[in-house]
Tab-separated table of C-alpha atoms in Angstrom:
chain	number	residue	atom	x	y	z
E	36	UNK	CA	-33.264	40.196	-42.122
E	37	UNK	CA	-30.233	38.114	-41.433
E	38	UNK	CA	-28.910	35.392	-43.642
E	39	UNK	CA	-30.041	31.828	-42.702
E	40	UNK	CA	-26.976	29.877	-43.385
E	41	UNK	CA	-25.018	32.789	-41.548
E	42	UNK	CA	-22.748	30.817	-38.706
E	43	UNK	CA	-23.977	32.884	-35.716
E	44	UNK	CA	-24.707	31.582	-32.179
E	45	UNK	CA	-28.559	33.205	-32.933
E	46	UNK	CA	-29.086	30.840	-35.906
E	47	UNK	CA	-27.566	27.486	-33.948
E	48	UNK	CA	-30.328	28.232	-31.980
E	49	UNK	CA	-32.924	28.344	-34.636
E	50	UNK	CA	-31.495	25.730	-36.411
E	51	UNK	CA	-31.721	23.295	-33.117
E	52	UNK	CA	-35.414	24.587	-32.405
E	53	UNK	CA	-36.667	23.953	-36.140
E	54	UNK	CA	-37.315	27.133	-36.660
E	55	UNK	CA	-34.363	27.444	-39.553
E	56	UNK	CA	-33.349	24.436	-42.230
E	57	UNK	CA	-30.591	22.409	-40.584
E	58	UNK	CA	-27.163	24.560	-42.453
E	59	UNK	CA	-26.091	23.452	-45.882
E	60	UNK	CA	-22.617	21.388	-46.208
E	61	UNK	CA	-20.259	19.296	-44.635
E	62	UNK	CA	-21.679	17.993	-40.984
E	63	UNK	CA	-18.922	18.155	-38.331
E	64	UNK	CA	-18.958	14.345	-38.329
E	65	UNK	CA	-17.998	14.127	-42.235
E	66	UNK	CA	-15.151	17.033	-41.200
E	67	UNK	CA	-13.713	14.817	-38.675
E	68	UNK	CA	-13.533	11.863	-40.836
E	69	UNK	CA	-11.995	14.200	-43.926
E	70	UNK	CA	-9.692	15.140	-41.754
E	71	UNK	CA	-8.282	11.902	-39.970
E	72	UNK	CA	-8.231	10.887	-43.553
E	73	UNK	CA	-6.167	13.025	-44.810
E	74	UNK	CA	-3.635	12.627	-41.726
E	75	UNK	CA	-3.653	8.613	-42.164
E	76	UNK	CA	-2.296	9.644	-45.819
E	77	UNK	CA	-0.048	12.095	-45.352
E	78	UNK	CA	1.730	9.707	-42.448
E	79	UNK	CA	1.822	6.782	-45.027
E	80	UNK	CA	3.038	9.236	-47.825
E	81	UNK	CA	5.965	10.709	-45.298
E	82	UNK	CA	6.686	7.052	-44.710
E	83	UNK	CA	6.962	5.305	-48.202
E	84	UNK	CA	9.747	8.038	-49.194
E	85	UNK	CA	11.938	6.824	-46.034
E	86	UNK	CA	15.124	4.674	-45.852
E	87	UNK	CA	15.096	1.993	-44.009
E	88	UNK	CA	17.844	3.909	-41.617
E	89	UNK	CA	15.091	6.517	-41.556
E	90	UNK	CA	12.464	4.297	-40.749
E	91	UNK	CA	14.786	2.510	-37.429
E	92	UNK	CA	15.484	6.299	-36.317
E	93	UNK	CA	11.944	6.958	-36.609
E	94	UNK	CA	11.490	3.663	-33.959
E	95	UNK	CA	13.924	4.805	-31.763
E	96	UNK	CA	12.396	8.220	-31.774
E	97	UNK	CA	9.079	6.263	-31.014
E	98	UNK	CA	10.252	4.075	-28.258
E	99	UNK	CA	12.000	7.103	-26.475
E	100	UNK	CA	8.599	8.885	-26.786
E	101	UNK	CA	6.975	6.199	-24.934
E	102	UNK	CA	9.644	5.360	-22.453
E	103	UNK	CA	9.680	9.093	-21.043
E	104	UNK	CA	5.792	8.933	-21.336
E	105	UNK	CA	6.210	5.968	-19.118
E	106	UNK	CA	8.975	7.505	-16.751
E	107	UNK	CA	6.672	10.894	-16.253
E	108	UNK	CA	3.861	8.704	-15.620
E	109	UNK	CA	5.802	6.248	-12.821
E	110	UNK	CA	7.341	9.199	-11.455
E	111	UNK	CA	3.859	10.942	-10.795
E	112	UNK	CA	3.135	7.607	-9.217
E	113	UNK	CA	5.676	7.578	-6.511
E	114	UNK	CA	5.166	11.804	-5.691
E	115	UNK	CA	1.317	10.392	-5.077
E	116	UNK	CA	2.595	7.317	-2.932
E	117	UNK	CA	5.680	9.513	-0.812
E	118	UNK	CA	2.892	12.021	-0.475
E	119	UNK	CA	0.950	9.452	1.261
E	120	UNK	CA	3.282	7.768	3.302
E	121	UNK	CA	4.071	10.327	5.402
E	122	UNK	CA	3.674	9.523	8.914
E	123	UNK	CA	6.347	6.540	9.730
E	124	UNK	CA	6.271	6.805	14.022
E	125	UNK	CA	4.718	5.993	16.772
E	126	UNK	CA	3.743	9.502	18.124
E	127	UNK	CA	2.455	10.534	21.426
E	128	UNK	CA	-0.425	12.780	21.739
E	129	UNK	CA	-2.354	14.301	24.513
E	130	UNK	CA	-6.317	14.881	25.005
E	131	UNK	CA	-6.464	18.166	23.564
E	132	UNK	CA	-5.087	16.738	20.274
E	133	UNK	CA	-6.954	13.873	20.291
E	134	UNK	CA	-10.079	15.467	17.687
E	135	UNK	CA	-6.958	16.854	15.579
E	136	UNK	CA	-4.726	13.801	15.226
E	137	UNK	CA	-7.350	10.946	15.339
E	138	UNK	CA	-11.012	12.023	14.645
E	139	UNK	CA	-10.125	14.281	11.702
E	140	UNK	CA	-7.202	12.526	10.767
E	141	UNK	CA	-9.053	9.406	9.792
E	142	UNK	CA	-11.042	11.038	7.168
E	143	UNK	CA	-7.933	10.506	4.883
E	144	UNK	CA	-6.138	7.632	6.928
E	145	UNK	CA	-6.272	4.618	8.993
E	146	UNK	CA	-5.167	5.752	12.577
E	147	UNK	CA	-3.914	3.228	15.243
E	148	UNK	CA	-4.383	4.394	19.003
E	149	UNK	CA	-2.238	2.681	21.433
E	150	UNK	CA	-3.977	3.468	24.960
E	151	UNK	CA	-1.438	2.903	27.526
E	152	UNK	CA	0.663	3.476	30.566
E	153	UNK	CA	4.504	3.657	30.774
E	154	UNK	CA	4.897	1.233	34.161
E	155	UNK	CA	2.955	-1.627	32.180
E	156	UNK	CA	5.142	-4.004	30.371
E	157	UNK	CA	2.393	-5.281	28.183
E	158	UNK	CA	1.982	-1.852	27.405
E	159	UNK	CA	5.812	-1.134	26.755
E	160	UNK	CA	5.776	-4.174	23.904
E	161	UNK	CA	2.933	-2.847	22.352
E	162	UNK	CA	5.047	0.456	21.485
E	163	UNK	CA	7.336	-1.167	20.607
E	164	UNK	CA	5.987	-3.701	17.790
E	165	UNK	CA	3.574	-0.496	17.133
E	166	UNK	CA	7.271	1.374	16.649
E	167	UNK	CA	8.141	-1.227	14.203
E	168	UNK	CA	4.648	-1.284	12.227
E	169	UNK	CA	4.470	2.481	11.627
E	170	UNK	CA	8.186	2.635	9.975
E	171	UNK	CA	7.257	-0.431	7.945
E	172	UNK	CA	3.800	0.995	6.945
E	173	UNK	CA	4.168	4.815	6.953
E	174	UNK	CA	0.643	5.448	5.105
E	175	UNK	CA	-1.130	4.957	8.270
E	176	UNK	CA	-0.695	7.072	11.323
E	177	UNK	CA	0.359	5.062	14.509
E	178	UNK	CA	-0.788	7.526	17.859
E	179	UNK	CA	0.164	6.937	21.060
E	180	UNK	CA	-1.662	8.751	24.658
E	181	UNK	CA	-2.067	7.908	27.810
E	182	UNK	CA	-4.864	5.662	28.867
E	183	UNK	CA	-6.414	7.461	31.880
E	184	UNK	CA	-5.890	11.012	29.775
E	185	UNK	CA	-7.687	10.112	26.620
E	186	UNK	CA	-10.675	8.666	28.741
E	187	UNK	CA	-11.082	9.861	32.370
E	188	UNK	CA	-11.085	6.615	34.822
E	189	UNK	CA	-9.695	4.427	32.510
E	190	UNK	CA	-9.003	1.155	34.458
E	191	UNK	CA	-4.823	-0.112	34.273
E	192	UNK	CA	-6.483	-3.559	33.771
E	193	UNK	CA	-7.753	-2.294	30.085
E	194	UNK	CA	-4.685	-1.541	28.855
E	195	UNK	CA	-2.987	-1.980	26.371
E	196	UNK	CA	-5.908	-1.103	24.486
E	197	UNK	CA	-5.338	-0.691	20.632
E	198	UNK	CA	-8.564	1.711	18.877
E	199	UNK	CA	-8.751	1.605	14.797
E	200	UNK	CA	-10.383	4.746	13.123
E	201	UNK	CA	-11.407	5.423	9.990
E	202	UNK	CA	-13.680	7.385	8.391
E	203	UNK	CA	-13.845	9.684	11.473
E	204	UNK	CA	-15.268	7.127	13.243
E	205	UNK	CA	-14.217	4.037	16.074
E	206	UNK	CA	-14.134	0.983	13.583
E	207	UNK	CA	-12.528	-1.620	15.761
E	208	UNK	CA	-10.554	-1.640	19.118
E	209	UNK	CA	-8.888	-4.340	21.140
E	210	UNK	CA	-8.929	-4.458	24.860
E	211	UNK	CA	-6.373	-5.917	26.768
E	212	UNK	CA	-3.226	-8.619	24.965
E	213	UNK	CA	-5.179	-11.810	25.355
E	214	UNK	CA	-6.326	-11.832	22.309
E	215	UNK	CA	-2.880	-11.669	20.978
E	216	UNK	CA	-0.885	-13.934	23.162
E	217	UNK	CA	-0.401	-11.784	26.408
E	218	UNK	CA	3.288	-10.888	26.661
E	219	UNK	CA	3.860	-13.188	24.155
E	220	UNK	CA	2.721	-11.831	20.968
E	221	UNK	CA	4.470	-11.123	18.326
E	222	UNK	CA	4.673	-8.574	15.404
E	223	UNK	CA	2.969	-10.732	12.993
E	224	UNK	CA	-0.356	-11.268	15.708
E	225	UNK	CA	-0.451	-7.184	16.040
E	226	UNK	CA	-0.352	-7.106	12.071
E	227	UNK	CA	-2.542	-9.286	11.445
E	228	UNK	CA	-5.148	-8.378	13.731
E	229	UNK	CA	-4.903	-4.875	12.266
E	230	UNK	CA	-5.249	-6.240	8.432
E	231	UNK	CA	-8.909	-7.656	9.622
């Protein structure tokens, strides 16, 4: 027969199932708090028997400890962000990229579509406040393609025509500039109708 107070992973068993006593001794609660004791005094025993030169190294050791803690901590911080901002252009893409660069693209970012057409002048200030957006906010990827190659019959009196995906899915799209001034909108009309 084996011994009842023996530490085995058998008798844990037991022991939780009632079939043996609970173990005789210290609990691993009253361990914990022997032990945290006995640190607490052993730090205030190393301390008494220090200088006060001792005890201002001892600080400065501390507040290095906590400003590299600090540094590692900022620095993973701006790795995550760079990683992130990654895109910072206006790109042009074509209809066979479309699934690739928008669709499954917007299951980790916000993707702009510009729909338009070169000869279009509306459509020629759209790229470039668009240009100027994506440098500024390089997070989210700004996509360019041509109106009647993204959707077949796509009527020149649609464009520009600005589509907002996220989550792999249409979320918001704006046809035509009137909304935003006609050839007279500005940079701050675009953002702010994309911040919505």
């Amino acid at each position: 027969m084996e011994d009842p107070n023996a530490d085995t992973e058998w008798n844990d068993i037991l022991r939780a199932r009632g079939i043996l006593p609970p173990k005789e001794g210290p609990t691993e609660e009253e361990i914990f708090e022997e032990m945290d004791k006995n640190i607490r005094e052993k730090q205030e025993k190393h301390l008494e028997d220090k200088t006060l030169d001792e005890l201002d190294e001892l600080e400065d050791e501390e507040d290095d400890r906590i400003l590299e803690e600090y540094r590692q901590k900022r620095m993973a911080e701006i790795k995550a962000e760079a990683s992130r901002e990654k895109y910072g252009q206006l790109i042009q893409i074509s209809k066979p990229d479309f699934i690739k660069e928008v669709t499954e693209a917007s299951q980790e970012v916000w993707v702009i579509v510009h729909l338009f057409k070169d000869p279009i002048p509306e459509c020629k200030l759209m790229n470039a406040h668009l240009s100027t957006l994506a440098e500024k906010y390089k997070a989210t990827k700004f996509v360019k393609i041509v109106g009647d190659h993204c959707i077949p019959n796509y009527p020149d009196k649609n464009l520009p025509t600005l589509l907002i995906y996220g989550n792999s899915d249409l979320q918001q799209q704006l046809v035509g500039l009137s909304q935003l001034g006609g050839m007279n909108m500005t940079l701050q009309g675009i953002f702010y109708f994309l911040s919505i």
